[in-house]
PDB file of C-alpha atoms and ligand atoms in Angstrom:
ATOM      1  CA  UNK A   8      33.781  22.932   1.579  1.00  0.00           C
ATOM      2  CA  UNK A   9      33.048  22.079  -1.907  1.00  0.00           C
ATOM      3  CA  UNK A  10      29.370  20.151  -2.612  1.00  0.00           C
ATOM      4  CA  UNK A  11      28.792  18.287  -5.951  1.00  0.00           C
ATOM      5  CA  UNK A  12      25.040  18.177  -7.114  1.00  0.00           C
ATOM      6  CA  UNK A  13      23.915  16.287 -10.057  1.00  0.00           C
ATOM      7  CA  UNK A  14      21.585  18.297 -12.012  1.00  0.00           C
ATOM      8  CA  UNK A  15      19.215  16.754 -14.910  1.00  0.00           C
ATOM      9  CA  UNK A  16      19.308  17.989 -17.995  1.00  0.00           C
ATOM     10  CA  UNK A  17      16.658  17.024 -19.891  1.00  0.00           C
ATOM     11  CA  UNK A  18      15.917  16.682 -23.052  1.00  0.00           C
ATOM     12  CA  UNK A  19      15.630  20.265 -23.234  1.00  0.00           C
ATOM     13  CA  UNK A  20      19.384  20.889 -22.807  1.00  0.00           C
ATOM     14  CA  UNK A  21      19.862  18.391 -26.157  1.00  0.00           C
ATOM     15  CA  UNK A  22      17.363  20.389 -28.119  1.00  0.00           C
ATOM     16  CA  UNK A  23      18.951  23.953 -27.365  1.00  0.00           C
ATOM     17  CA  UNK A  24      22.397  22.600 -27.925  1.00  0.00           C
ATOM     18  CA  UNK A  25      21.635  21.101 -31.125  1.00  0.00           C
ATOM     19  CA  UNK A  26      20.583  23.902 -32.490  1.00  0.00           C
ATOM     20  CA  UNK A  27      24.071  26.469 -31.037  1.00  0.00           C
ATOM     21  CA  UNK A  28      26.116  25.374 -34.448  1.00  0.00           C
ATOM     22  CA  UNK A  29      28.787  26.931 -33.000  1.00  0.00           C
ATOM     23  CA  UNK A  30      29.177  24.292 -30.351  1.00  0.00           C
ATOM     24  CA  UNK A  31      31.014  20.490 -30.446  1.00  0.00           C
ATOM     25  CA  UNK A  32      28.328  18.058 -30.106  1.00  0.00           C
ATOM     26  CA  UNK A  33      29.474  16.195 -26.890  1.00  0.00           C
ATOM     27  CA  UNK A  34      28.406  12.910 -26.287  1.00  0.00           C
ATOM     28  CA  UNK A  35      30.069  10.591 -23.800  1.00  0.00           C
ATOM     29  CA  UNK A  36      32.966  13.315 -23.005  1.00  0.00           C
ATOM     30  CA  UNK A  37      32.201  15.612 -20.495  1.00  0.00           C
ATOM     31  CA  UNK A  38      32.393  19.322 -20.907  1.00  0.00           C
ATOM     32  CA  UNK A  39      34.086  21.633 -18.662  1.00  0.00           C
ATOM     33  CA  UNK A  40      32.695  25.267 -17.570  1.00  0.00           C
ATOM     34  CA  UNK A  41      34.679  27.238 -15.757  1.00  0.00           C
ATOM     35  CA  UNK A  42      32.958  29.355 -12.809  1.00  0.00           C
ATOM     36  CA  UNK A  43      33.761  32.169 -15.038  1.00  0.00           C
ATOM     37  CA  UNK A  44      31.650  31.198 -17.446  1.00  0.00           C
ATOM     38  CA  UNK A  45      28.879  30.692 -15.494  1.00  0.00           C
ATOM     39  CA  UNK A  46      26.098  33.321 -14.173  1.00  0.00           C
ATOM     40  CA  UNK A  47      23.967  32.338 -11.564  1.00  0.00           C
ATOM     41  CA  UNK A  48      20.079  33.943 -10.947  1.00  0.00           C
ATOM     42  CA  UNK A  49      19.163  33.274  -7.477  1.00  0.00           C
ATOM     43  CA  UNK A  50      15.421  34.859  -7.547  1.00  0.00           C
ATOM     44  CA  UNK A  51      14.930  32.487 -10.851  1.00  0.00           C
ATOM     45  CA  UNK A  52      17.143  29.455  -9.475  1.00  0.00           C
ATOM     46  CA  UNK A  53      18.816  29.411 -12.980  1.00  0.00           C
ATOM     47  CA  UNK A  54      21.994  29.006 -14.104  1.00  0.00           C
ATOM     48  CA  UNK A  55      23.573  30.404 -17.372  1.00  0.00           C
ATOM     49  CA  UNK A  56      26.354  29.713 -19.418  1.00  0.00           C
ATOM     50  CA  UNK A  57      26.565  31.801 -22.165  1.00  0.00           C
ATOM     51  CA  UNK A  58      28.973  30.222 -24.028  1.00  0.00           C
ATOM     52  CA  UNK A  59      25.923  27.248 -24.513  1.00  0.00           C
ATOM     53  CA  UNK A  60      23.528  29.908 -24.864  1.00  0.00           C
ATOM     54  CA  UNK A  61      22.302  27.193 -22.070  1.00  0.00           C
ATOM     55  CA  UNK A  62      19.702  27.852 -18.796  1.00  0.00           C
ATOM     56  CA  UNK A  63      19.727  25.590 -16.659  1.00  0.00           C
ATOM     57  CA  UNK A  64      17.174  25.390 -13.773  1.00  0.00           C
ATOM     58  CA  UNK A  65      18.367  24.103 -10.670  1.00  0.00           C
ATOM     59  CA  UNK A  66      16.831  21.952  -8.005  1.00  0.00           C
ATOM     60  CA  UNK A  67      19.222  21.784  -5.309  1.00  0.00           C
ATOM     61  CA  UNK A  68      19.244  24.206  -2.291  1.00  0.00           C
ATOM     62  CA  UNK A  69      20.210  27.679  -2.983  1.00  0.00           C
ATOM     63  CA  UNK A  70      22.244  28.294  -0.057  1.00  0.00           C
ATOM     64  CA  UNK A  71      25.830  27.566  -1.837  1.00  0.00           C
ATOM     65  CA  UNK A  72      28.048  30.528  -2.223  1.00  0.00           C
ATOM     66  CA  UNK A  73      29.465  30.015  -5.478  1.00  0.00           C
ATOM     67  CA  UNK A  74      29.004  27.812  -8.563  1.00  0.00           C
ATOM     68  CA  UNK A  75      33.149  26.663  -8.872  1.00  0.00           C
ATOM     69  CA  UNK A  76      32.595  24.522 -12.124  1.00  0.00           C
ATOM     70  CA  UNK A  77      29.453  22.961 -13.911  1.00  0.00           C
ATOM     71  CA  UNK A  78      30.625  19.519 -16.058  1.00  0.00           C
ATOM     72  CA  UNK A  79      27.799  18.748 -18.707  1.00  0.00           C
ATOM     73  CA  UNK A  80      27.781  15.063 -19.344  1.00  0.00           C
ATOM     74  CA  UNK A  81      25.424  13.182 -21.726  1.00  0.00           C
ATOM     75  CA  UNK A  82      21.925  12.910 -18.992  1.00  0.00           C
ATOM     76  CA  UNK A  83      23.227  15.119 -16.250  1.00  0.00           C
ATOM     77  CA  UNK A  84      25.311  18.310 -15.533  1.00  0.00           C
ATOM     78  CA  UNK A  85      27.761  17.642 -12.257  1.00  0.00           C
ATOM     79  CA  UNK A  86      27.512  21.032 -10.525  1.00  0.00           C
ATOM     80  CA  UNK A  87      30.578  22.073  -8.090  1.00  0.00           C
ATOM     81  CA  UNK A  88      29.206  24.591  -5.441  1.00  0.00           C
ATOM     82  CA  UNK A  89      31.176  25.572  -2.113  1.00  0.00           C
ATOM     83  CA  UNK A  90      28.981  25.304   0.538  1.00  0.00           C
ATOM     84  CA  UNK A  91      29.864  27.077   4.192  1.00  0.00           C
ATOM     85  CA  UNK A  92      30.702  24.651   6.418  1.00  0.00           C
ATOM     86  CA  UNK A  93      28.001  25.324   9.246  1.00  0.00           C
ATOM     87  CA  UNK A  94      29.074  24.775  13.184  1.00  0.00           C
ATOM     88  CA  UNK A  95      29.348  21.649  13.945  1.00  0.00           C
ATOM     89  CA  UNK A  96      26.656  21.068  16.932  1.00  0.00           C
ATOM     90  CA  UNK A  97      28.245  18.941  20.198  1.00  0.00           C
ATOM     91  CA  UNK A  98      25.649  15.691  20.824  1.00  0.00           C
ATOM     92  CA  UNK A  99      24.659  14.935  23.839  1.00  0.00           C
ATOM     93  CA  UNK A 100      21.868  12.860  22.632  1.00  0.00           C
ATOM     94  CA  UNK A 101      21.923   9.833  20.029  1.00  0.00           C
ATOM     95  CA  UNK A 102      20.304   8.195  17.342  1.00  0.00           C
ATOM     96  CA  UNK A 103      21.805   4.396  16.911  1.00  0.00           C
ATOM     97  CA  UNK A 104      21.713   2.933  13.102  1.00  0.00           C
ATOM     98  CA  UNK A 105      22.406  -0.800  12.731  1.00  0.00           C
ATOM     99  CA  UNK A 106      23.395  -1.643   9.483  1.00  0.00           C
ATOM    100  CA  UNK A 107      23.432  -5.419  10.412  1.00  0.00           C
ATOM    101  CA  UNK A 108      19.973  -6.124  10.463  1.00  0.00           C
ATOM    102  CA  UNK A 109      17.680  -8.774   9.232  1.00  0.00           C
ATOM    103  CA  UNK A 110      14.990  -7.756   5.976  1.00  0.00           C
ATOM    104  CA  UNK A 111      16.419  -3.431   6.045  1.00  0.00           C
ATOM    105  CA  UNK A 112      19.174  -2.084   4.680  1.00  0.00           C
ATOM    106  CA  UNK A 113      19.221   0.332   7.940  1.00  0.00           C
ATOM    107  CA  UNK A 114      17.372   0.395  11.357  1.00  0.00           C
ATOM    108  CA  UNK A 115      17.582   3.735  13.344  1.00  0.00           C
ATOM    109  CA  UNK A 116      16.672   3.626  16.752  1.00  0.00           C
ATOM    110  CA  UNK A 117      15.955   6.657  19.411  1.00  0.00           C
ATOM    111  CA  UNK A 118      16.398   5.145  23.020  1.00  0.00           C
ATOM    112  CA  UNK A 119      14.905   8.707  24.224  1.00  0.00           C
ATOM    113  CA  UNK A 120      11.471   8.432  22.414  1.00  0.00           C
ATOM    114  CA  UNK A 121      11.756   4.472  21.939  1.00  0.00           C
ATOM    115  CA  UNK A 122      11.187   5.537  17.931  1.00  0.00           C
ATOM    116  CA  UNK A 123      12.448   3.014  15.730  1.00  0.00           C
ATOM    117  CA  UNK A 124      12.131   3.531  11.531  1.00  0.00           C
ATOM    118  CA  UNK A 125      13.292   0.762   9.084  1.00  0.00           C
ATOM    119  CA  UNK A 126      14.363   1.922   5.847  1.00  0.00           C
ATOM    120  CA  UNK A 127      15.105   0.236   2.627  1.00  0.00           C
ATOM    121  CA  UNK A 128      13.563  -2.668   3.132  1.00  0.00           C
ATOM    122  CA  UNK A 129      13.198  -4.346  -0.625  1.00  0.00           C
ATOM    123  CA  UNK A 130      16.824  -2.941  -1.531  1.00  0.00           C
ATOM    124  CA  UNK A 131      18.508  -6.384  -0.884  1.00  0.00           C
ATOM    125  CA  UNK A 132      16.864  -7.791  -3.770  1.00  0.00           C
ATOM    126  CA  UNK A 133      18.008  -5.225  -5.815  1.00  0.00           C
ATOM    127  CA  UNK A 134      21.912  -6.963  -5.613  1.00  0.00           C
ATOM    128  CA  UNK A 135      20.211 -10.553  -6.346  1.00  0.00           C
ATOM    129  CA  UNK A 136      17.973  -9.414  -8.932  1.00  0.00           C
ATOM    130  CA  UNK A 137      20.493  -7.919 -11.060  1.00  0.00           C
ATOM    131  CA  UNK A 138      23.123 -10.411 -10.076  1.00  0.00           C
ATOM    132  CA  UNK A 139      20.822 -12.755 -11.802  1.00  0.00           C
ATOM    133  CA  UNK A 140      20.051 -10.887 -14.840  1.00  0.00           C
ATOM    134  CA  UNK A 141      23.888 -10.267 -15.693  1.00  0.00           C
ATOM    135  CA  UNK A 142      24.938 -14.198 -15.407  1.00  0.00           C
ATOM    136  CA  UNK A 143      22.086 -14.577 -17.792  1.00  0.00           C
ATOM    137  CA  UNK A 144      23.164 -12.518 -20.440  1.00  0.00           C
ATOM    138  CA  UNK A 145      27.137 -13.500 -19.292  1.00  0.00           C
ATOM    139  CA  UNK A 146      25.823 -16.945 -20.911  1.00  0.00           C
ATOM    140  CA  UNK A 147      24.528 -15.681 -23.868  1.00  0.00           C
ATOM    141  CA  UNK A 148      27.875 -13.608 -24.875  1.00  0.00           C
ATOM    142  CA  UNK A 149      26.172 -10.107 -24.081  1.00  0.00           C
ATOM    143  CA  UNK A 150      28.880  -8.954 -22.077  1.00  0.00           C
ATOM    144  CA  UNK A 151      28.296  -5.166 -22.965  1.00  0.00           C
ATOM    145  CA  UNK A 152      24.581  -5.182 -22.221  1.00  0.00           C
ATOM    146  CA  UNK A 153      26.039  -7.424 -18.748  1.00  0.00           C
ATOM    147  CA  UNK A 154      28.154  -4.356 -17.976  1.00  0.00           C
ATOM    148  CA  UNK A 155      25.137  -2.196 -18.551  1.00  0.00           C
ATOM    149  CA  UNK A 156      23.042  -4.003 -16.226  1.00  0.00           C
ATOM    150  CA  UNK A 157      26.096  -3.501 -13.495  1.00  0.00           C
ATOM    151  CA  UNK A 158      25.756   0.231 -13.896  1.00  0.00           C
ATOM    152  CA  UNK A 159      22.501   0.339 -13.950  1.00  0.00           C
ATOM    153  CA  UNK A 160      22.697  -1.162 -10.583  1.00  0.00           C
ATOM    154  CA  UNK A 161      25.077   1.026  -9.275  1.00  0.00           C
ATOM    155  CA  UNK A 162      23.324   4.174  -9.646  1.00  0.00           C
ATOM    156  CA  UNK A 163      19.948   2.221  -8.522  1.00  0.00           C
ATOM    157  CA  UNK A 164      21.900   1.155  -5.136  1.00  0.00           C
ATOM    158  CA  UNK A 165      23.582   4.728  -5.078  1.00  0.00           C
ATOM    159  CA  UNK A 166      19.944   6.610  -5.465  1.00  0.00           C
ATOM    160  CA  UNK A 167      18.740   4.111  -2.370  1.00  0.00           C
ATOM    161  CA  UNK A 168      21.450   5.158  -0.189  1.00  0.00           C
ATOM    162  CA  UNK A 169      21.105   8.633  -1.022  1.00  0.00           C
ATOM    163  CA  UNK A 170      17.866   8.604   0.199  1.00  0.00           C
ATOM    164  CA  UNK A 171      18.850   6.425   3.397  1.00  0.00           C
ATOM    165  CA  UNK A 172      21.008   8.851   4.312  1.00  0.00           C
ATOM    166  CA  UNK A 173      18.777  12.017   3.533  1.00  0.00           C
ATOM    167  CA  UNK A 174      16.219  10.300   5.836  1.00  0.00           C
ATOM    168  CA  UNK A 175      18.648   8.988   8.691  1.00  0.00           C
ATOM    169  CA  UNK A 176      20.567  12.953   8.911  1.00  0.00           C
ATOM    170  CA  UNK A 177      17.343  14.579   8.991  1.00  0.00           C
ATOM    171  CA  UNK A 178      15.925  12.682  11.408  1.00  0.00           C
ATOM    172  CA  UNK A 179      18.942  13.150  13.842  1.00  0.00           C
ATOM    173  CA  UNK A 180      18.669  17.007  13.178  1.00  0.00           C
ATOM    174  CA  UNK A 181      14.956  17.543  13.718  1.00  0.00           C
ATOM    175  CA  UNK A 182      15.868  15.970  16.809  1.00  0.00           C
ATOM    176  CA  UNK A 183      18.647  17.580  17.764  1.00  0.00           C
ATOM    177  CA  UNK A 184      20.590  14.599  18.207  1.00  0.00           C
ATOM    178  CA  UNK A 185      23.825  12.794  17.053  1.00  0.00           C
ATOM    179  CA  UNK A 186      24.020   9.442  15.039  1.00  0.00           C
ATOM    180  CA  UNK A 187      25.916   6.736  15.796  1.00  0.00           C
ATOM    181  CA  UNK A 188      27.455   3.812  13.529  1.00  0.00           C
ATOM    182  CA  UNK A 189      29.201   1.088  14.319  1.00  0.00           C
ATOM    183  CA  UNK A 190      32.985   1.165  13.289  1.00  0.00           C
ATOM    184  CA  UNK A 191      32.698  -1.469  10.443  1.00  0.00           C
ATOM    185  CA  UNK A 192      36.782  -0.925   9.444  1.00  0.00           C
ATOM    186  CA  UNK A 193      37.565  -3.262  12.556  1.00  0.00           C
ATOM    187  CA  UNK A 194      34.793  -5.785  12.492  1.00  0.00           C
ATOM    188  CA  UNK A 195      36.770  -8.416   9.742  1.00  0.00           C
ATOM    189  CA  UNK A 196      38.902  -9.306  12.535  1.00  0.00           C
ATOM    190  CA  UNK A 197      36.313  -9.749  15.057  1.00  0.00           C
ATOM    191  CA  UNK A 198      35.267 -13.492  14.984  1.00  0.00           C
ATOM    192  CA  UNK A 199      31.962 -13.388  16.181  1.00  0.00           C
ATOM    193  CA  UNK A 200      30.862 -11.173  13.562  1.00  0.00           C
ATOM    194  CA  UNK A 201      32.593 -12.397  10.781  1.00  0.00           C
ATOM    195  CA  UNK A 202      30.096 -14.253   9.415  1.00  0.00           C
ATOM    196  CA  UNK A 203      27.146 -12.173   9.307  1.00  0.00           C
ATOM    197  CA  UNK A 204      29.235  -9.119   8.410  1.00  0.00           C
ATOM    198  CA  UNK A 205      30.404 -10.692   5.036  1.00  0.00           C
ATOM    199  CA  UNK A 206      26.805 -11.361   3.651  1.00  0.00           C
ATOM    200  CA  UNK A 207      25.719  -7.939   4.549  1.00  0.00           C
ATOM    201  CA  UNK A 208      29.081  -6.228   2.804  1.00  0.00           C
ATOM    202  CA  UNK A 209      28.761  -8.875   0.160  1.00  0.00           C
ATOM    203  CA  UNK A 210      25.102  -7.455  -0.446  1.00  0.00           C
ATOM    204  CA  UNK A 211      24.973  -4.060   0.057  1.00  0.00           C
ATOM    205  CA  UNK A 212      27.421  -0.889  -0.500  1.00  0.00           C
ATOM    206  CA  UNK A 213      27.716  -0.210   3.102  1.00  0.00           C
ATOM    207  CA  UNK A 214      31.339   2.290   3.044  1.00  0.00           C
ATOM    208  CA  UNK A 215      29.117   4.212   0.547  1.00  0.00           C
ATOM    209  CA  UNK A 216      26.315   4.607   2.965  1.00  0.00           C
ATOM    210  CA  UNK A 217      28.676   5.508   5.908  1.00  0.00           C
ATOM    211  CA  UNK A 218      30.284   8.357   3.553  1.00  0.00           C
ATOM    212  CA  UNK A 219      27.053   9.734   2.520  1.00  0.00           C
ATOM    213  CA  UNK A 220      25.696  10.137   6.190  1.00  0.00           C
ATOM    214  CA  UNK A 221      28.502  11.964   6.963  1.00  0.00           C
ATOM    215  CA  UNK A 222      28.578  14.170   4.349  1.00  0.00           C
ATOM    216  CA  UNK A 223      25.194  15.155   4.589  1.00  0.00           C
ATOM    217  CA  UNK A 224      25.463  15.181   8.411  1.00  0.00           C
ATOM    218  CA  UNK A 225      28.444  17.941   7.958  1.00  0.00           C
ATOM    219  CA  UNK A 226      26.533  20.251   5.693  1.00  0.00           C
ATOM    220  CA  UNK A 227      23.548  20.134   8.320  1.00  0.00           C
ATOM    221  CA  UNK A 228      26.319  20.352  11.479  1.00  0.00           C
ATOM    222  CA  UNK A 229      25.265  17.344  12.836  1.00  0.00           C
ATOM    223  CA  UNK A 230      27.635  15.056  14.512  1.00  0.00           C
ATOM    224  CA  UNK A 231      28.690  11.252  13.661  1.00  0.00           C
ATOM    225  CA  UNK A 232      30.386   9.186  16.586  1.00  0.00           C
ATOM    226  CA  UNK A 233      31.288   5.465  15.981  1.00  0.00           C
ATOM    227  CA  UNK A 234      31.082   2.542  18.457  1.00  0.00           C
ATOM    228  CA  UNK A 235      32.720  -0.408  18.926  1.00  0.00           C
ATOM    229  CA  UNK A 236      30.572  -3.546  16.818  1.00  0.00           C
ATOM    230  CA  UNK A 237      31.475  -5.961  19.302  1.00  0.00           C
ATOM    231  CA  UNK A 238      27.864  -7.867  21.037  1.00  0.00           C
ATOM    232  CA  UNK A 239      25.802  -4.779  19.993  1.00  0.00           C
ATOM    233  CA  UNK A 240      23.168  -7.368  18.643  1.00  0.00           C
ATOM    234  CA  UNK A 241      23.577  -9.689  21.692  1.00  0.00           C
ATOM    235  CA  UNK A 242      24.011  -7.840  24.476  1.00  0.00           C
ATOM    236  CA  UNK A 243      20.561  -6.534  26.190  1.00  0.00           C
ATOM    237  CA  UNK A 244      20.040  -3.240  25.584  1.00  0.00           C
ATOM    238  CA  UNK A 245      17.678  -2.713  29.154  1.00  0.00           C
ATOM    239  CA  UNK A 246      20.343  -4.368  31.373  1.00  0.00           C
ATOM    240  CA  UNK A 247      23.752  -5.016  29.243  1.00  0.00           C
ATOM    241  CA  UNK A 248      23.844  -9.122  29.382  1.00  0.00           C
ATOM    242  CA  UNK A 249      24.011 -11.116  26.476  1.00  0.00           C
ATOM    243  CA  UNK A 250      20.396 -12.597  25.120  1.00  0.00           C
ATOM    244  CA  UNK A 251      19.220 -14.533  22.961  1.00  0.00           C
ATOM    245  CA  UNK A 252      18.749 -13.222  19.573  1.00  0.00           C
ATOM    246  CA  UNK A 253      16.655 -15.529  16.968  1.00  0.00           C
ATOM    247  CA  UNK A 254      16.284 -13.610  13.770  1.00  0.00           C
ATOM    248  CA  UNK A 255      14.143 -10.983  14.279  1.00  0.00           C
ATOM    249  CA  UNK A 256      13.587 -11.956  17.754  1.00  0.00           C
ATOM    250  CA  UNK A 257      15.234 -10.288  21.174  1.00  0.00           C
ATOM    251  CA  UNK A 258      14.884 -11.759  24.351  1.00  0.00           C
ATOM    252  CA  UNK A 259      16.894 -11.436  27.333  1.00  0.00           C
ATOM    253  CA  UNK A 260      16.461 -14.329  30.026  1.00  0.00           C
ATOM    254  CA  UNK A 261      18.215 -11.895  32.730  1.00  0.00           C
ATOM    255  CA  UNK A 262      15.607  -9.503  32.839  1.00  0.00           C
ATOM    256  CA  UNK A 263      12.701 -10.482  30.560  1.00  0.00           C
ATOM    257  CA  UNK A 264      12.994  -8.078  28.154  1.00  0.00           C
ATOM    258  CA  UNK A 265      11.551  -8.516  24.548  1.00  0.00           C
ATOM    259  CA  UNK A 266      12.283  -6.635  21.482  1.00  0.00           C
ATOM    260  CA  UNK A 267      13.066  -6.883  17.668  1.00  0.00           C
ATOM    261  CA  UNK A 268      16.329  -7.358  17.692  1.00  0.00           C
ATOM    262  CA  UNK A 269      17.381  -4.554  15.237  1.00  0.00           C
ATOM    263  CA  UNK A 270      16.113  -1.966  17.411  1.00  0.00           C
ATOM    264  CA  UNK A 271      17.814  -3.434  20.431  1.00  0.00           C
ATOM    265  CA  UNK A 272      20.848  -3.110  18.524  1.00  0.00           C
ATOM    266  CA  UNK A 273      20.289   0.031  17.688  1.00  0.00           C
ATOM    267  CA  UNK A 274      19.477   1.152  21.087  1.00  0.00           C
ATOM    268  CA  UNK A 275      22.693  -0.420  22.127  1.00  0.00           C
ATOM    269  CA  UNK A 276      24.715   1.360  19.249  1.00  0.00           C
ATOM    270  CA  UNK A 277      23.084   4.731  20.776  1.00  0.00           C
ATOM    271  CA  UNK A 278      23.643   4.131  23.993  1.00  0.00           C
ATOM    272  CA  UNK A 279      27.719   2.812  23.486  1.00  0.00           C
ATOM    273  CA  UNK A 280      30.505   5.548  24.213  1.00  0.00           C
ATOM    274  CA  UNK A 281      32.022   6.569  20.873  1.00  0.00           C
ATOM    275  CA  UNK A 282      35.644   5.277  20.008  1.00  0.00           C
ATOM    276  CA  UNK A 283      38.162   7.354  18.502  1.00  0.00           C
ATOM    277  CA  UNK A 284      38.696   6.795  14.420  1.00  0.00           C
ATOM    278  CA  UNK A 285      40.744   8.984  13.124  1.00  0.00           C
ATOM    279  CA  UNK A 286      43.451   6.512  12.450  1.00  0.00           C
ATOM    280  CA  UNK A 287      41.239   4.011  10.828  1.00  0.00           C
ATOM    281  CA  UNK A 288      39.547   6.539   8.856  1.00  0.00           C
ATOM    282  CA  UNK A 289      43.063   6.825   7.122  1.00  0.00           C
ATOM    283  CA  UNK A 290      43.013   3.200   6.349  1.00  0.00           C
ATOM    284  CA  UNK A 291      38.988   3.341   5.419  1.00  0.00           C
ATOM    285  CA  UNK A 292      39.642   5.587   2.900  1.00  0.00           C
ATOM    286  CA  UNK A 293      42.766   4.154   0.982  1.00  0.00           C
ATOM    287  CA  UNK A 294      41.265   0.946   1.366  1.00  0.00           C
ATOM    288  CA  UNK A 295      38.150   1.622  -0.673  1.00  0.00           C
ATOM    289  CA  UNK A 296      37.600   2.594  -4.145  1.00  0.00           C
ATOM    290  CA  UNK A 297      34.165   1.924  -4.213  1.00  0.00           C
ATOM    291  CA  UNK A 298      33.322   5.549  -2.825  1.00  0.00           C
ATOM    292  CA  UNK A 299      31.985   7.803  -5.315  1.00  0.00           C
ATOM    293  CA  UNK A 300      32.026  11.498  -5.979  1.00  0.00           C
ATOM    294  CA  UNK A 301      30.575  13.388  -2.872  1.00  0.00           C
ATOM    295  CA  UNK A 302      27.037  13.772  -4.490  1.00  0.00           C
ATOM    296  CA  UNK A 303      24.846  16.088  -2.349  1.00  0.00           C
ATOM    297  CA  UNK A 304      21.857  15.100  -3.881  1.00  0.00           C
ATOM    298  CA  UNK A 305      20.568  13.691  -6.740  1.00  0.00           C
ATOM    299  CA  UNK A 306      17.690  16.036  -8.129  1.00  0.00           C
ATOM    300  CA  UNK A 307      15.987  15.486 -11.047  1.00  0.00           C
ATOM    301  CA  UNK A 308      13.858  18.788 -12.918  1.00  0.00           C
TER     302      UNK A 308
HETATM  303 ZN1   ZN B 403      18.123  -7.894  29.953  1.00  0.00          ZN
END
């Protein structure tokens, strides 16, 4: 399968290619190296195109098979590797990751070990904060630097989610287990969660997440499962009736028990027998344009 990787090039590259008169100074337009073109040291980790009379060191793990095409932009060179696809390893035990929860971008819980980790937890301000800054200068006329400011936060909520998911897939296979996500394609139509749904997809790039945990997932073999949405924060996750959840609060008047709420959801989403997808991931995928370039991982030298 083919991997993209985002490698910095550094102010470094600029000097060295400054100086090759023989080359077009590229600025904004991104330059295109064939694999031919390209020699790859694996003791060194170094790449070199001699066209550029360019090294490049590389960051990302060494165990691609080939370079297929390097793309040198203006801060970073987009490096196409193929990557073997490693066997994909059956589940039989699950990590649960709410997406829907209250202060965190993403709660994952273990219902083995009862281990619960909370990630992301100032990224929701990131959306406001930069939200407010672009009306700001919208008012002022500075609709370039606005647009700025919106990819700025792009690749600011991009980097966060990268590292979500890096966290989340290697949790799941130090453990040896699965990870399961709640099918978010169907849960516009369900009314109960309507409501809460839209502010969290409102806030926070949540297809983006999804595509980079499975991505990563498949290059490590580990499996992704979804569950139905429906009651995963309501129901009980020690004896399966609905409680009463109060912000951060679980508690179940059936059988007394008493938990944060996101990690009773996320026990729940564990615990829940997987759906079949594959005809919404169809629809998932045409509907959303807001999924970027696979990006491996986002190393900066
Ligand atoms: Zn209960």
């Amino acid at each position: 399968m083919p991997a993209h990787v985002f490698q910095h090039i550094g102010y470094n590259f600029f000097y060295k290619y400054r100086r090759n008169k023989t080359a077009k100074i590229v600025k904004s337009v991104k330059l295109a190296i064939p694999s031919q073109g390209i020699s790859v040291n694996r003791q060194s980790k170094t790449i070199w195109i001699p066209s550029l009379k360019l090294s490049l060191k590389y960051g990302f793990p060494g165990n691609f098979e080939k370079v297929n095409q390097i793309e040198i932009g203006e801060e970073y060179a987009y490096v196409s590797v193929s990557v073997s696809e490693p066997k994909l390893i059956q589940a039989k035990k699950w990590i649960g990751v709410d997406r829907n929860t209250v202060g965190h971008i993403v709660v994952v819980s273990d219902p083995e070990t009862g281990a619960v980790i909370k990630l992301g937890k100032s990224a929701f301000h990131v959306h406001q904060k930069y939200k407010n800054i672009r009306r700001r200068l919208q008012k002022k006329g500075k609709y370039k630097k606005a647009r700025q400011i919106k990819d700025k936060e792009r690749r600011i909520t991009r980097d966060i989610n990268h590292k979500i998911s890096r966290k989340i897939v290697d949790v799941a296979k130090e453990s040896g287990k699965g990870i399961k996500l709640e099918d978010l394609t169907g849960i516009k139509s369900s009314k109960h969660n309507k409501k809460s749904f839209r502010r969290i997809k409102n806030s926070w790039p949540f297809y983006q997440l999804q595509t980079q945990i499975e991505y990563k997932a498949k290059l490590l073999g580990v499996e992704v499962a979804y569950v139905d949405p429906a009651y995963t924060s309501q129901i009980c996750s020690r004896c399966g009736l609905i409680g009463d959840r109060n912000k951060k609060k679980f508690k179940c008047s059936h059988c007394g028990h008493v938990d944060q709420a996101d990690a009773n959801a996320g026990f729940n989403i564990a615990e829940r027998p997987r759906i079949d997808r594959s005809a919404k991931d169809r629809d998932l995928v045409e509907g959303n344009t807001d999924i970027p370039k696979a990006v491996l991982a986002r190393i900066r030298s």
